[in-house]
mmCIF file of N, CA and C in Angstrom:
data_model
loop_
_atom_site.group_PDB
_atom_site.id
_atom_site.type_symbol
_atom_site.label_atom_id
_atom_site.label_comp_id
_atom_site.label_asym_id
_atom_site.label_seq_id
_atom_site.Cartn_x
_atom_site.Cartn_y
_atom_site.Cartn_z
ATOM 1 N N UNK A 1 0.846 -1.180 0.000
ATOM 2 C CA UNK A 1 0.000 0.000 0.000
ATOM 3 C C UNK A 1 0.892 1.244 0.000
ATOM 4 N N UNK A 2 0.418 2.270 -0.620
ATOM 5 C CA UNK A 2 1.085 3.557 -0.725
ATOM 6 C C UNK A 2 1.140 4.237 0.656
ATOM 7 N N UNK A 3 2.227 4.935 0.936
ATOM 8 C CA UNK A 3 2.399 5.604 2.235
ATOM 9 C C UNK A 3 1.288 6.620 2.472
ATOM 10 N N UNK A 4 0.944 7.393 1.443
ATOM 11 C CA UNK A 4 -0.105 8.404 1.605
ATOM 12 C C UNK A 4 -1.438 7.752 1.958
ATOM 13 N N UNK A 5 -1.742 6.618 1.338
ATOM 14 C CA UNK A 5 -2.981 5.912 1.666
ATOM 15 C C UNK A 5 -2.925 5.370 3.100
ATOM 16 N N UNK A 6 -1.763 4.908 3.502
ATOM 17 C CA UNK A 6 -1.631 4.336 4.845
ATOM 18 C C UNK A 6 -1.849 5.391 5.920
ATOM 19 N N UNK A 7 -1.356 6.598 5.694
ATOM 20 C CA UNK A 7 -1.503 7.636 6.720
ATOM 21 C C UNK A 7 -2.796 8.429 6.556
ATOM 22 N N UNK A 8 -3.614 8.063 5.578
ATOM 23 C CA UNK A 8 -4.879 8.766 5.370
ATOM 24 C C UNK A 8 -5.878 8.486 6.490
ATOM 25 N N UNK A 9 -5.760 7.355 7.137
ATOM 26 C CA UNK A 9 -6.701 6.977 8.195
ATOM 27 C C UNK A 9 -6.260 7.568 9.529
ATOM 28 N N UNK A 10 -7.178 8.211 10.273
ATOM 29 C CA UNK A 10 -6.797 8.824 11.556
ATOM 30 C C UNK A 10 -6.329 7.816 12.609
ATOM 31 N N UNK A 11 -6.871 6.603 12.593
ATOM 32 C CA UNK A 11 -6.430 5.586 13.563
ATOM 33 C C UNK A 11 -4.970 5.222 13.286
ATOM 34 N N UNK A 12 -4.632 5.035 12.016
ATOM 35 C CA UNK A 12 -3.246 4.687 11.676
ATOM 36 C C UNK A 12 -2.293 5.834 11.996
ATOM 37 N N UNK A 13 -2.734 7.071 11.766
ATOM 38 C CA UNK A 13 -1.870 8.206 12.131
ATOM 39 C C UNK A 13 -1.631 8.230 13.641
ATOM 40 N N UNK A 14 -2.656 7.931 14.409
ATOM 41 C CA UNK A 14 -2.516 7.906 15.879
ATOM 42 C C UNK A 14 -1.566 6.785 16.301
ATOM 43 N N UNK A 15 -1.643 5.639 15.639
ATOM 44 C CA UNK A 15 -0.725 4.528 15.947
ATOM 45 C C UNK A 15 0.711 4.980 15.710
ATOM 46 N N UNK A 16 0.961 5.669 14.610
ATOM 47 C CA UNK A 16 2.319 6.150 14.321
ATOM 48 C C UNK A 16 2.810 7.098 15.412
ATOM 49 N N UNK A 17 1.929 7.970 15.874
ATOM 50 C CA UNK A 17 2.300 8.900 16.951
ATOM 51 C C UNK A 17 2.622 8.126 18.229
ATOM 52 N N UNK A 18 1.831 7.093 18.518
ATOM 53 C CA UNK A 18 2.074 6.292 19.720
ATOM 54 C C UNK A 18 3.392 5.522 19.634
ATOM 55 N N UNK A 19 3.808 5.162 18.429
ATOM 56 C CA UNK A 19 5.053 4.408 18.263
ATOM 57 C C UNK A 19 6.281 5.314 18.178
ATOM 58 N N UNK A 20 6.068 6.611 18.087
ATOM 59 C CA UNK A 20 7.207 7.520 17.933
ATOM 60 C C UNK A 20 8.219 7.417 19.075
ATOM 61 N N UNK A 21 7.790 7.354 20.335
ATOM 62 C CA UNK A 21 8.787 7.256 21.417
ATOM 63 C C UNK A 21 9.576 5.949 21.425
ATOM 64 N N UNK A 22 8.995 4.887 20.870
ATOM 65 C CA UNK A 22 9.701 3.605 20.858
ATOM 66 C C UNK A 22 8.744 2.457 20.616
ATOM 67 N N UNK A 23 9.295 1.231 20.496
ATOM 68 C CA UNK A 23 8.461 0.052 20.214
ATOM 69 C C UNK A 23 7.435 -0.188 21.326
ATOM 70 N N UNK A 24 6.261 -0.701 20.886
ATOM 71 C CA UNK A 24 5.200 -1.022 21.852
ATOM 72 C C UNK A 24 4.524 -2.319 21.445
ATOM 73 N N UNK A 25 4.088 -3.102 22.419
ATOM 74 C CA UNK A 25 3.347 -4.330 22.100
ATOM 75 C C UNK A 25 1.917 -3.998 21.663
ATOM 76 N N UNK A 26 1.311 -4.928 20.971
ATOM 77 C CA UNK A 26 -0.035 -4.714 20.430
ATOM 78 C C UNK A 26 -1.025 -4.398 21.536
ATOM 79 N N UNK A 27 -0.965 -5.101 22.672
ATOM 80 C CA UNK A 27 -1.972 -4.894 23.722
ATOM 81 C C UNK A 27 -1.931 -3.455 24.246
ATOM 82 N N UNK A 28 -0.760 -2.811 24.258
ATOM 83 C CA UNK A 28 -0.685 -1.401 24.686
ATOM 84 C C UNK A 28 -1.333 -0.484 23.651
ATOM 85 N N UNK A 29 -1.147 -0.804 22.389
ATOM 86 C CA UNK A 29 -1.779 0.001 21.342
ATOM 87 C C UNK A 29 -3.297 -0.150 21.377
ATOM 88 N N UNK A 30 -3.770 -1.391 21.558
ATOM 89 C CA UNK A 30 -5.210 -1.636 21.606
ATOM 90 C C UNK A 30 -5.841 -0.857 22.749
ATOM 91 N N UNK A 31 -5.159 -0.754 23.889
ATOM 92 C CA UNK A 31 -5.694 -0.050 25.058
ATOM 93 C C UNK A 31 -5.916 1.435 24.787
ATOM 94 N N UNK A 32 -5.284 1.997 23.788
ATOM 95 C CA UNK A 32 -5.406 3.424 23.468
ATOM 96 C C UNK A 32 -6.625 3.743 22.602
ATOM 97 N N UNK A 33 -7.315 2.709 22.095
ATOM 98 C CA UNK A 33 -8.421 2.922 21.156
ATOM 99 C C UNK A 33 -9.690 2.248 21.644
ATOM 100 N N UNK A 34 -10.813 2.730 21.117
ATOM 101 C CA UNK A 34 -12.111 2.127 21.397
ATOM 102 C C UNK A 34 -12.527 1.198 20.254
ATOM 103 N N UNK A 35 -11.570 0.457 19.724
ATOM 104 C CA UNK A 35 -11.855 -0.502 18.661
ATOM 105 C C UNK A 35 -11.278 -1.853 19.082
ATOM 106 N N UNK A 36 -11.667 -2.886 18.378
ATOM 107 C CA UNK A 36 -11.244 -4.236 18.745
ATOM 108 C C UNK A 36 -9.780 -4.486 18.395
ATOM 109 N N UNK A 37 -9.226 -5.524 19.016
ATOM 110 C CA UNK A 37 -7.855 -5.918 18.734
ATOM 111 C C UNK A 37 -7.678 -6.331 17.266
ATOM 112 N N UNK A 38 -8.629 -7.090 16.663
ATOM 113 C CA UNK A 38 -8.482 -7.417 15.246
ATOM 114 C C UNK A 38 -8.456 -6.160 14.353
ATOM 115 N N UNK A 39 -9.214 -5.123 14.738
ATOM 116 C CA UNK A 39 -9.212 -3.889 13.946
ATOM 117 C C UNK A 39 -7.837 -3.224 14.010
ATOM 118 N N UNK A 40 -7.236 -3.186 15.199
ATOM 119 C CA UNK A 40 -5.895 -2.603 15.347
ATOM 120 C C UNK A 40 -4.882 -3.457 14.583
ATOM 121 N N UNK A 41 -5.047 -4.771 14.623
ATOM 122 C CA UNK A 41 -4.147 -5.652 13.876
ATOM 123 C C UNK A 41 -4.222 -5.380 12.379
ATOM 124 N N UNK A 42 -5.430 -5.118 11.864
ATOM 125 C CA UNK A 42 -5.562 -4.783 10.438
ATOM 126 C C UNK A 42 -4.857 -3.462 10.127
ATOM 127 N N UNK A 43 -5.027 -2.481 10.995
ATOM 128 C CA UNK A 43 -4.349 -1.187 10.789
ATOM 129 C C UNK A 43 -2.826 -1.376 10.815
ATOM 130 N N UNK A 44 -2.344 -2.196 11.741
ATOM 131 C CA UNK A 44 -0.900 -2.459 11.819
ATOM 132 C C UNK A 44 -0.401 -3.186 10.566
ATOM 133 N N UNK A 45 -1.227 -4.081 10.020
ATOM 134 C CA UNK A 45 -0.842 -4.772 8.783
ATOM 135 C C UNK A 45 -0.689 -3.772 7.634
ATOM 136 N N UNK A 46 -1.624 -2.826 7.524
ATOM 137 C CA UNK A 46 -1.549 -1.804 6.465
ATOM 138 C C UNK A 46 -0.280 -0.974 6.643
ATOM 139 N N UNK A 47 0.006 -0.584 7.873
ATOM 140 C CA UNK A 47 1.216 0.214 8.147
ATOM 141 C C UNK A 47 2.483 -0.596 7.836
ATOM 142 N N UNK A 48 2.454 -1.879 8.153
ATOM 143 C CA UNK A 48 3.608 -2.741 7.878
ATOM 144 C C UNK A 48 3.813 -2.896 6.370
ATOM 145 N N UNK A 49 2.730 -3.096 5.620
ATOM 146 C CA UNK A 49 2.828 -3.234 4.162
ATOM 147 C C UNK A 49 3.342 -1.956 3.502
ATOM 148 N N UNK A 50 3.062 -0.817 4.111
ATOM 149 C CA UNK A 50 3.546 0.464 3.578
ATOM 150 C C UNK A 50 4.974 0.746 4.028
ATOM 151 N N UNK A 51 5.510 -0.114 4.894
ATOM 152 C CA UNK A 51 6.881 0.056 5.370
ATOM 153 C C UNK A 51 7.014 1.056 6.502
ATOM 154 N N UNK A 52 5.883 1.430 7.111
ATOM 155 C CA UNK A 52 5.908 2.437 8.172
ATOM 156 C C UNK A 52 6.160 1.856 9.560
ATOM 157 N N UNK A 53 5.919 0.568 9.725
ATOM 158 C CA UNK A 53 6.224 -0.098 10.998
ATOM 159 C C UNK A 53 6.866 -1.449 10.706
ATOM 160 N N UNK A 54 7.643 -1.919 11.648
ATOM 161 C CA UNK A 54 8.169 -3.281 11.593
ATOM 162 C C UNK A 54 7.773 -3.962 12.895
ATOM 163 N N UNK A 55 7.535 -5.251 12.810
ATOM 164 C CA UNK A 55 7.182 -5.980 14.027
ATOM 165 C C UNK A 55 8.298 -6.947 14.377
ATOM 166 N N UNK A 56 8.487 -7.097 15.658
ATOM 167 C CA UNK A 56 9.528 -7.992 16.174
ATOM 168 C C UNK A 56 8.895 -8.871 17.239
ATOM 169 N N UNK A 57 9.242 -10.156 17.203
ATOM 170 C CA UNK A 57 8.719 -11.081 18.212
ATOM 171 C C UNK A 57 9.572 -10.971 19.471
ATOM 172 N N UNK A 58 8.896 -10.805 20.591
ATOM 173 C CA UNK A 58 9.541 -10.795 21.913
ATOM 174 C C UNK A 58 8.765 -11.787 22.770
ATOM 175 N N UNK A 59 9.249 -13.010 22.790
ATOM 176 C CA UNK A 59 8.516 -14.054 23.522
ATOM 177 C C UNK A 59 7.201 -14.325 22.818
ATOM 178 N N UNK A 60 6.107 -14.207 23.570
ATOM 179 C CA UNK A 60 4.792 -14.471 23.009
ATOM 180 C C UNK A 60 4.129 -13.234 22.424
ATOM 181 N N UNK A 61 4.743 -12.080 22.576
ATOM 182 C CA UNK A 61 4.104 -10.861 22.052
ATOM 183 C C UNK A 61 4.906 -10.259 20.893
ATOM 184 N N UNK A 62 4.222 -9.460 20.126
ATOM 185 C CA UNK A 62 4.857 -8.752 19.018
ATOM 186 C C UNK A 62 4.942 -7.287 19.386
ATOM 187 N N UNK A 63 6.118 -6.723 19.161
ATOM 188 C CA UNK A 63 6.317 -5.284 19.388
ATOM 189 C C UNK A 63 6.447 -4.611 18.029
ATOM 190 N N UNK A 64 5.809 -3.494 17.926
ATOM 191 C CA UNK A 64 5.850 -2.725 16.676
ATOM 192 C C UNK A 64 6.710 -1.496 16.880
ATOM 193 N N UNK A 65 7.500 -1.209 15.847
ATOM 194 C CA UNK A 65 8.428 -0.071 15.885
ATOM 195 C C UNK A 65 8.195 0.790 14.652
ATOM 196 N N UNK A 66 8.238 2.099 14.837
ATOM 197 C CA UNK A 66 8.041 3.062 13.760
ATOM 198 C C UNK A 66 9.247 3.092 12.826
ATOM 199 N N UNK A 67 8.983 3.157 11.527
ATOM 200 C CA UNK A 67 10.004 3.338 10.499
ATOM 201 C C UNK A 67 9.689 4.665 9.803
ATOM 202 N N UNK A 68 10.530 5.666 9.964
ATOM 203 C CA UNK A 68 10.231 6.988 9.404
ATOM 204 C C UNK A 68 10.733 7.188 7.979
ATOM 205 N N UNK A 69 11.601 6.326 7.494
ATOM 206 C CA UNK A 69 12.174 6.512 6.155
ATOM 207 C C UNK A 69 11.110 6.675 5.065
ATOM 208 N N UNK A 70 10.057 5.849 5.041
ATOM 209 C CA UNK A 70 9.048 6.031 3.985
ATOM 210 C C UNK A 70 8.326 7.381 4.064
ATOM 211 N N UNK A 71 8.314 7.985 5.226
ATOM 212 C CA UNK A 71 7.651 9.283 5.375
ATOM 213 C C UNK A 71 8.467 10.420 4.761
ATOM 214 N N UNK A 72 9.769 10.206 4.568
ATOM 215 C CA UNK A 72 10.623 11.265 4.017
ATOM 216 C C UNK A 72 10.223 11.631 2.597
ATOM 217 N N UNK A 73 9.876 10.642 1.776
ATOM 218 C CA UNK A 73 9.444 10.925 0.406
ATOM 219 C C UNK A 73 8.155 11.744 0.417
ATOM 220 N N UNK A 74 7.227 11.355 1.278
ATOM 221 C CA UNK A 74 5.973 12.100 1.410
ATOM 222 C C UNK A 74 6.252 13.512 1.918
ATOM 223 N N UNK A 75 7.173 13.635 2.860
ATOM 224 C CA UNK A 75 7.551 14.950 3.402
ATOM 225 C C UNK A 75 8.139 15.838 2.305
ATOM 226 N N UNK A 76 9.035 15.288 1.481
ATOM 227 C CA UNK A 76 9.623 16.072 0.382
ATOM 228 C C UNK A 76 8.546 16.539 -0.591
ATOM 229 N N UNK A 77 7.610 15.649 -0.919
ATOM 230 C CA UNK A 77 6.545 16.003 -1.845
ATOM 231 C C UNK A 77 5.668 17.113 -1.258
ATOM 232 N N UNK A 78 5.330 17.009 0.019
ATOM 233 C CA UNK A 78 4.505 18.040 0.664
ATOM 234 C C UNK A 78 5.229 19.382 0.695
ATOM 235 N N UNK A 79 6.536 19.360 0.988
ATOM 236 C CA UNK A 79 7.290 20.614 0.988
ATOM 237 C C UNK A 79 7.307 21.241 -0.397
ATOM 238 N N UNK A 80 7.467 20.420 -1.425
ATOM 239 C CA UNK A 80 7.463 20.926 -2.796
ATOM 240 C C UNK A 80 6.099 21.513 -3.145
ATOM 241 N N UNK A 81 5.048 20.827 -2.733
ATOM 242 C CA UNK A 81 3.698 21.277 -3.025
ATOM 243 C C UNK A 81 3.372 22.578 -2.301
ATOM 244 N N UNK A 82 3.848 22.714 -1.074
ATOM 245 C CA UNK A 82 3.507 23.879 -0.257
ATOM 246 C C UNK A 82 4.486 25.037 -0.400
ATOM 247 N N UNK A 83 5.582 24.837 -1.098
ATOM 248 C CA UNK A 83 6.572 25.908 -1.266
ATOM 249 C C UNK A 83 5.970 27.027 -2.112
ATOM 250 N N UNK A 84 6.365 28.264 -1.820
ATOM 251 C CA UNK A 84 5.851 29.375 -2.631
ATOM 252 C C UNK A 84 6.298 29.223 -4.083
ATOM 253 N N UNK A 85 5.433 29.622 -4.968
ATOM 254 C CA UNK A 85 5.757 29.554 -6.390
ATOM 255 C C UNK A 85 6.735 30.671 -6.743
ATOM 256 N N UNK A 86 7.593 30.448 -7.731
ATOM 257 C CA UNK A 86 8.497 31.516 -8.156
ATOM 258 C C UNK A 86 7.683 32.670 -8.732
ATOM 259 N N UNK A 87 8.256 33.859 -8.658
ATOM 260 C CA UNK A 87 7.563 35.043 -9.157
ATOM 261 C C UNK A 87 7.302 34.894 -10.657
ATOM 262 N N UNK A 88 6.119 35.257 -11.062
ATOM 263 C CA UNK A 88 5.765 35.178 -12.485
ATOM 264 C C UNK A 88 6.318 36.402 -13.191
ATOM 265 N N UNK A 89 6.728 36.248 -14.428
ATOM 266 C CA UNK A 89 7.256 37.398 -15.162
ATOM 267 C C UNK A 89 6.155 38.433 -15.407
ATOM 268 N N UNK A 90 6.568 39.683 -15.551
ATOM 269 C CA UNK A 90 5.638 40.767 -15.846
ATOM 270 C C UNK A 90 5.189 40.619 -17.298
ATOM 271 N N UNK A 91 3.952 40.198 -17.496
ATOM 272 C CA UNK A 91 3.465 39.935 -18.854
ATOM 273 C C UNK A 91 3.356 41.215 -19.669
ATOM 274 N N UNK A 92 3.102 42.350 -19.027
ATOM 275 C CA UNK A 92 3.036 43.618 -19.748
ATOM 276 C C UNK A 92 4.381 43.966 -20.365
ATOM 277 N N UNK A 93 5.450 43.772 -19.594
ATOM 278 C CA UNK A 93 6.789 44.062 -20.101
ATOM 279 C C UNK A 93 7.146 43.107 -21.236
ATOM 280 N N UNK A 94 6.751 41.840 -21.118
ATOM 281 C CA UNK A 94 7.016 40.880 -22.187
ATOM 282 C C UNK A 94 6.250 41.250 -23.459
ATOM 283 N N UNK A 95 5.002 41.713 -23.314
ATOM 284 C CA UNK A 95 4.213 42.124 -24.477
ATOM 285 C C UNK A 95 4.843 43.337 -25.152
ATOM 286 N N UNK A 96 5.332 44.301 -24.346
ATOM 287 C CA UNK A 96 6.004 45.481 -24.911
ATOM 288 C C UNK A 96 7.256 45.076 -25.679
ATOM 289 N N UNK A 97 8.035 44.168 -25.111
ATOM 290 C CA UNK A 97 9.257 43.716 -25.775
ATOM 291 C C UNK A 97 8.918 43.003 -27.082
ATOM 292 N N UNK A 98 7.850 42.221 -27.078
ATOM 293 C CA UNK A 98 7.437 41.527 -28.296
ATOM 294 C C UNK A 98 7.002 42.527 -29.363
ATOM 295 N N UNK A 99 6.227 43.539 -28.976
ATOM 296 C CA UNK A 99 5.779 44.555 -29.933
ATOM 297 C C UNK A 99 6.971 45.285 -30.535
ATOM 298 N N UNK A 100 7.958 45.631 -29.720
ATOM 299 C CA UNK A 100 9.161 46.300 -30.206
ATOM 300 C C UNK A 100 9.895 45.414 -31.208
ATOM 301 N N UNK A 101 9.989 44.136 -30.913
ATOM 302 C CA UNK A 101 10.675 43.204 -31.802
ATOM 303 C C UNK A 101 9.935 43.068 -33.128
ATOM 304 N N UNK A 102 8.612 43.064 -33.099
ATOM 305 C CA UNK A 102 7.815 42.968 -34.321
ATOM 306 C C UNK A 102 8.051 44.196 -35.197
ATOM 307 N N UNK A 103 8.044 45.392 -34.599
ATOM 308 C CA UNK A 103 8.272 46.633 -35.354
ATOM 309 C C UNK A 103 9.670 46.619 -35.966
ATOM 310 N N UNK A 104 10.668 46.219 -35.208
ATOM 311 C CA UNK A 104 12.050 46.177 -35.703
ATOM 312 C C UNK A 104 12.178 45.201 -36.875
ATOM 313 N N UNK A 105 11.557 44.030 -36.748
ATOM 314 C CA UNK A 105 11.628 43.030 -37.804
ATOM 315 C C UNK A 105 10.941 43.525 -39.076
ATOM 316 N N UNK A 106 9.794 44.167 -38.932
ATOM 317 C CA UNK A 106 9.097 44.704 -40.106
ATOM 318 C C UNK A 106 9.943 45.768 -40.799
ATOM 319 N N UNK A 107 10.562 46.637 -40.005
ATOM 320 C CA UNK A 107 11.405 47.690 -40.558
ATOM 321 C C UNK A 107 12.572 47.085 -41.331
ATOM 322 N N UNK A 108 13.202 46.058 -40.748
ATOM 323 C CA UNK A 108 14.329 45.402 -41.420
ATOM 324 C C UNK A 108 13.889 44.746 -42.726
ATOM 325 N N UNK A 109 12.736 44.128 -42.728
ATOM 326 C CA UNK A 109 12.244 43.475 -43.945
ATOM 327 C C UNK A 109 11.918 44.505 -45.037
ATOM 328 N N UNK A 110 11.309 45.638 -44.632
ATOM 329 C CA UNK A 110 10.997 46.686 -45.611
ATOM 330 C C UNK A 110 12.266 47.242 -46.231
ATOM 331 N N UNK A 111 13.277 47.493 -45.387
ATOM 332 C CA UNK A 111 14.514 48.074 -45.915
ATOM 333 C C UNK A 111 15.271 47.064 -46.779
ATOM 334 N N UNK A 112 15.122 45.800 -46.512
ATOM 335 C CA UNK A 112 15.810 44.784 -47.312
ATOM 336 C C UNK A 112 15.153 44.613 -48.674
ATOM 337 N N UNK A 113 13.853 44.882 -48.789
ATOM 338 C CA UNK A 113 13.145 44.693 -50.054
ATOM 339 C C UNK A 113 12.861 46.002 -50.766
ATOM 340 N N UNK A 114 13.205 47.124 -50.170
ATOM 341 C CA UNK A 114 12.934 48.427 -50.793
ATOM 342 C C UNK A 114 13.881 48.645 -51.970
ATOM 343 N N UNK A 115 13.399 49.318 -53.048
ATOM 344 C CA UNK A 115 14.280 49.592 -54.193
ATOM 345 C C UNK A 115 15.337 50.620 -53.798
ATOM 346 N N UNK A 116 16.471 50.624 -54.464
ATOM 347 C CA UNK A 116 17.514 51.593 -54.111
ATOM 348 C C UNK A 116 17.011 53.010 -54.375
ATOM 349 N N UNK A 117 17.503 53.981 -53.622
ATOM 350 C CA UNK A 117 17.035 55.357 -53.794
ATOM 351 C C UNK A 117 17.424 55.896 -55.180
ATOM 352 N N UNK A 118 16.547 56.713 -55.737
ATOM 353 C CA UNK A 118 16.787 57.328 -57.048
ATOM 354 C C UNK A 118 17.689 58.536 -56.860
ATOM 355 N N UNK A 119 18.754 58.597 -57.650
ATOM 356 C CA UNK A 119 19.665 59.741 -57.555
ATOM 357 C C UNK A 119 19.540 60.588 -58.821
ATOM 358 N N UNK A 120 19.736 61.851 -58.653
ATOM 359 C CA UNK A 120 19.656 62.787 -59.787
ATOM 360 C C UNK A 120 20.941 62.666 -60.592
ATOM 361 N N UNK A 121 20.852 62.505 -61.896
ATOM 362 C CA UNK A 121 22.055 62.343 -62.708
ATOM 363 C C UNK A 121 22.905 63.621 -62.768
ATOM 364 N N UNK A 122 22.340 64.737 -62.362
ATOM 365 C CA UNK A 122 23.122 65.976 -62.398
ATOM 366 C C UNK A 122 24.049 66.006 -61.190
ATOM 367 N N UNK A 123 25.326 66.155 -61.362
ATOM 368 C CA UNK A 123 26.286 66.081 -60.265
ATOM 369 C C UNK A 123 26.197 67.248 -59.298
ATOM 370 N N UNK A 124 25.689 68.378 -59.700
ATOM 371 C CA UNK A 124 25.693 69.530 -58.809
ATOM 372 C C UNK A 124 24.447 69.604 -57.938
ATOM 373 N N UNK A 125 23.508 68.678 -58.024
ATOM 374 C CA UNK A 125 22.278 68.717 -57.236
ATOM 375 C C UNK A 125 22.384 67.703 -56.098
ATOM 376 N N UNK A 126 22.143 68.220 -54.893
ATOM 377 C CA UNK A 126 22.144 67.335 -53.726
ATOM 378 C C UNK A 126 20.791 66.648 -53.612
ATOM 379 N N UNK A 127 20.769 65.431 -53.132
ATOM 380 C CA UNK A 127 19.474 64.756 -52.958
ATOM 381 C C UNK A 127 18.625 65.533 -51.958
ATOM 382 N N UNK A 128 17.368 65.755 -52.287
ATOM 383 C CA UNK A 128 16.442 66.442 -51.405
ATOM 384 C C UNK A 128 16.496 67.951 -51.522
ATOM 385 N N UNK A 129 17.432 68.514 -52.306
ATOM 386 C CA UNK A 129 17.522 69.970 -52.449
ATOM 387 C C UNK A 129 16.543 70.436 -53.513
ATOM 388 N N UNK A 130 16.036 71.642 -53.364
ATOM 389 C CA UNK A 130 15.107 72.210 -54.348
ATOM 390 C C UNK A 130 15.893 72.711 -55.548
ATOM 391 N N UNK A 131 15.378 72.448 -56.687
ATOM 392 C CA UNK A 131 16.086 72.953 -57.863
ATOM 393 C C UNK A 131 16.035 74.484 -57.910
ATOM 394 N N UNK A 132 17.107 75.063 -58.297
ATOM 395 C CA UNK A 132 17.166 76.518 -58.437
ATOM 396 C C UNK A 132 16.989 76.855 -59.910
ATOM 397 N N UNK A 133 16.814 78.136 -60.178
ATOM 398 C CA UNK A 133 16.607 78.549 -61.556
ATOM 399 C C UNK A 133 17.825 78.248 -62.421
ATOM 400 N N UNK A 134 18.996 78.304 -61.813
ATOM 401 C CA UNK A 134 20.200 78.045 -62.562
ATOM 402 C C UNK A 134 20.292 76.585 -62.984
ATOM 403 N N UNK A 135 19.917 75.667 -62.068
ATOM 404 C CA UNK A 135 20.070 74.251 -62.368
ATOM 405 C C UNK A 135 18.892 73.713 -63.151
ATOM 406 N N UNK A 136 17.803 74.416 -63.227
ATOM 407 C CA UNK A 136 16.620 73.910 -63.918
ATOM 408 C C UNK A 136 16.641 74.148 -65.369
#
């Protein structure tokens, strides 16, 4: 069984808390709940299958001990889930930068396809100058 499923039940979470100080026999765990011994045994089986507890035989009784290693993966996932999200980029600034890039690209394309400027064959006339009576 998955660790998250195993700790989803409040009785199983309470069992884990009771085992935190150290190993305990089943009869001590049963005394902490208002449920039957077979019900606690089923909860312990689920916890054992998830790797959250191990049982050891001590004479005629079984002692259960908490194993925290499987909880570390769940802890890492919860920390990742609850961590603040990184700041989102300013979408307005990105839109402005995109618009600027579009204008620049259009300008470059127009200048690359524009015909060469027409020059006046008369050597004494500057481009853009008004013709004078002498040159006309």
